[in-house]
Amino acid sequence: AQSVAQPEDQVNVAEGNPLTVKCTYSVSGNPYLFWYVQYPNRGLQFLLKYITGDNLVKGSYGFEAEFNKSQTSFHLKKPSALVSDSALYFCAVRAILTGGGNKLTFGTGTQLKVEL
Amino acid sequence: GAVVSQHPSWVICKSGTSVKIECRSLDFQATTMFWYRQFPKQSLMLMATSNEGSKATYEQGVEKDKFLINHASLTLSTLTVTSAHPEDSSFYICSASRGRAYTDTQYFGPGTRLTVL
């Protein structure tokens, strides 16, 4: 079975400071990792994904994530946070050897709050 | 590109009635569409996966006779909640994928808020 852990329910950061939203995963094969953002009463917006290749993945709105195989982590980062980044962030994983086909497994989400 | 719409965005219905929610991929053809349910302040729970032209695959614990899914074309999937009850009240989100590969990105719709009175 595959699983995703987002250890922080909420992350608070001041605008202009760097932000990190943590994600660790557990899969039995090669992981395919995704980050999505959700604004209140809205669906999820795709930010970025890691499939293979460079461990540092750049995505939308200045976000990036670093794949670390030894630590089984895929933390989301941004060098300078904006108030408008405040939202709920989901990490998700899909592994090629699971029996679930194309099923994404989501973490529980991390609420990011960026304050002035 | 990769825009997914849902209709309606919110619906209120009486207990015992049926509600249909539409999911459309606006600028791409979606081989696979997914239906999720999200409770307040919780993660997304996959309900079912539908491939165009074939029957949906339901996750364990999801009643297929209650949550009817139809994926009639490469741009449209519908979820019908039959004989809705208050416990069916939730935020329903669909997503669509161009292909069935593990590397394909799922693009999500804006969600439908269902309230059953």
Short mmCIF file of C-alpha atoms in Angstrom, two decimals, chain B residues 6-89:
data_model
loop_
_atom_site.label_atom_id
_atom_site.label_comp_id
_atom_site.label_asym_id
_atom_site.label_seq_id
_atom_site.Cartn_x
_atom_site.Cartn_y
_atom_site.Cartn_z
CA GLN B 6 -18.25 21.00 -12.65
CA HIS B 7 -21.93 21.78 -12.60
CA PRO B 8 -23.62 22.73 -10.40
CA SER B 9 -21.21 24.39 -8.02
CA TRP B 10 -23.66 23.88 -5.20
CA VAL B 11 -26.98 22.14 -4.78
CA ILE B 12 -29.50 21.73 -2.00
CA CYS B 13 -32.00 18.89 -2.22
CA LYS B 14 -34.56 17.10 -0.11
CA SER B 15 -33.88 13.72 1.40
CA GLY B 16 -34.90 10.92 -0.94
CA THR B 17 -34.34 12.80 -4.17
CA SER B 18 -31.58 12.22 -6.70
CA VAL B 19 -28.94 14.71 -7.73
CA LYS B 20 -26.75 14.68 -10.84
CA ILE B 21 -23.35 16.35 -10.95
CA GLU B 22 -21.55 16.93 -14.23
CA CYS B 23 -17.81 16.98 -14.78
CA ARG B 24 -16.41 18.26 -18.06
CA SER B 25 -12.91 18.55 -19.43
CA LEU B 26 -13.09 21.77 -21.44
CA ASP B 27 -9.91 21.80 -23.49
CA PHE B 28 -8.70 18.23 -23.55
CA GLN B 29 -9.99 14.72 -23.94
CA ALA B 30 -10.09 12.78 -20.72
CA THR B 31 -9.60 9.06 -21.01
CA THR B 32 -10.06 8.71 -17.29
CA MET B 33 -12.11 10.67 -14.80
CA PHE B 34 -12.17 10.35 -11.06
CA TRP B 35 -14.73 11.23 -8.40
CA TYR B 36 -13.68 12.24 -4.91
CA ARG B 37 -15.47 13.19 -1.76
CA GLN B 38 -14.08 15.64 0.74
CA PHE B 39 -15.37 16.20 4.26
CA PRO B 40 -14.66 19.47 6.05
CA LYS B 41 -11.00 19.90 6.89
CA GLN B 42 -10.19 16.43 5.61
CA SER B 43 -8.37 15.00 2.67
CA LEU B 44 -9.88 13.73 -0.55
CA MET B 45 -11.28 10.23 -0.59
CA LEU B 46 -11.46 8.54 -3.97
CA MET B 47 -14.92 7.18 -4.68
CA ALA B 48 -14.54 5.76 -8.15
CA THR B 49 -12.54 5.79 -11.36
CA SER B 50 -14.26 5.89 -14.71
CA ASN B 51 -12.83 5.23 -18.13
CA GLU B 52 -14.66 6.42 -21.19
CA GLY B 53 -16.97 3.79 -22.54
CA SER B 54 -16.62 1.33 -19.69
CA LYS B 55 -18.07 0.77 -16.25
CA ALA B 56 -16.69 2.69 -13.33
CA THR B 57 -14.45 1.05 -10.78
CA TYR B 58 -15.61 1.81 -7.27
CA GLU B 59 -13.47 1.98 -4.17
CA GLN B 60 -14.17 -0.35 -1.31
CA GLY B 61 -17.08 0.83 0.77
CA VAL B 62 -18.64 3.00 -1.93
CA GLU B 63 -22.11 1.84 -2.95
CA LYS B 64 -22.26 1.64 -6.72
CA ASP B 65 -26.06 1.62 -6.75
CA LYS B 66 -26.16 4.81 -4.74
CA PHE B 67 -23.44 6.70 -6.57
CA LEU B 68 -24.05 6.13 -10.27
CA ILE B 69 -21.23 7.16 -12.54
CA ASN B 70 -21.43 7.52 -16.29
CA HIS B 71 -18.52 8.44 -18.54
CA ALA B 72 -20.30 8.68 -21.85
CA SER B 73 -17.74 10.71 -23.76
CA LEU B 74 -14.13 11.82 -23.56
CA THR B 75 -15.19 15.15 -22.11
CA LEU B 76 -18.07 14.34 -19.81
CA SER B 77 -18.63 12.24 -16.72
CA THR B 78 -21.63 12.39 -14.43
CA LEU B 79 -22.16 11.37 -10.83
CA THR B 80 -25.72 10.77 -9.71
CA VAL B 81 -26.41 10.52 -6.02
CA THR B 82 -29.59 8.47 -5.81
CA SER B 83 -32.04 8.68 -2.93
CA ALA B 84 -29.84 11.20 -1.20
CA HIS B 85 -29.75 11.40 2.59
CA PRO B 86 -28.25 14.01 4.91
CA GLU B 87 -25.14 11.87 5.43
CA ASP B 88 -24.43 12.25 1.70
CA SER B 89 -23.92 15.97 2.23
#
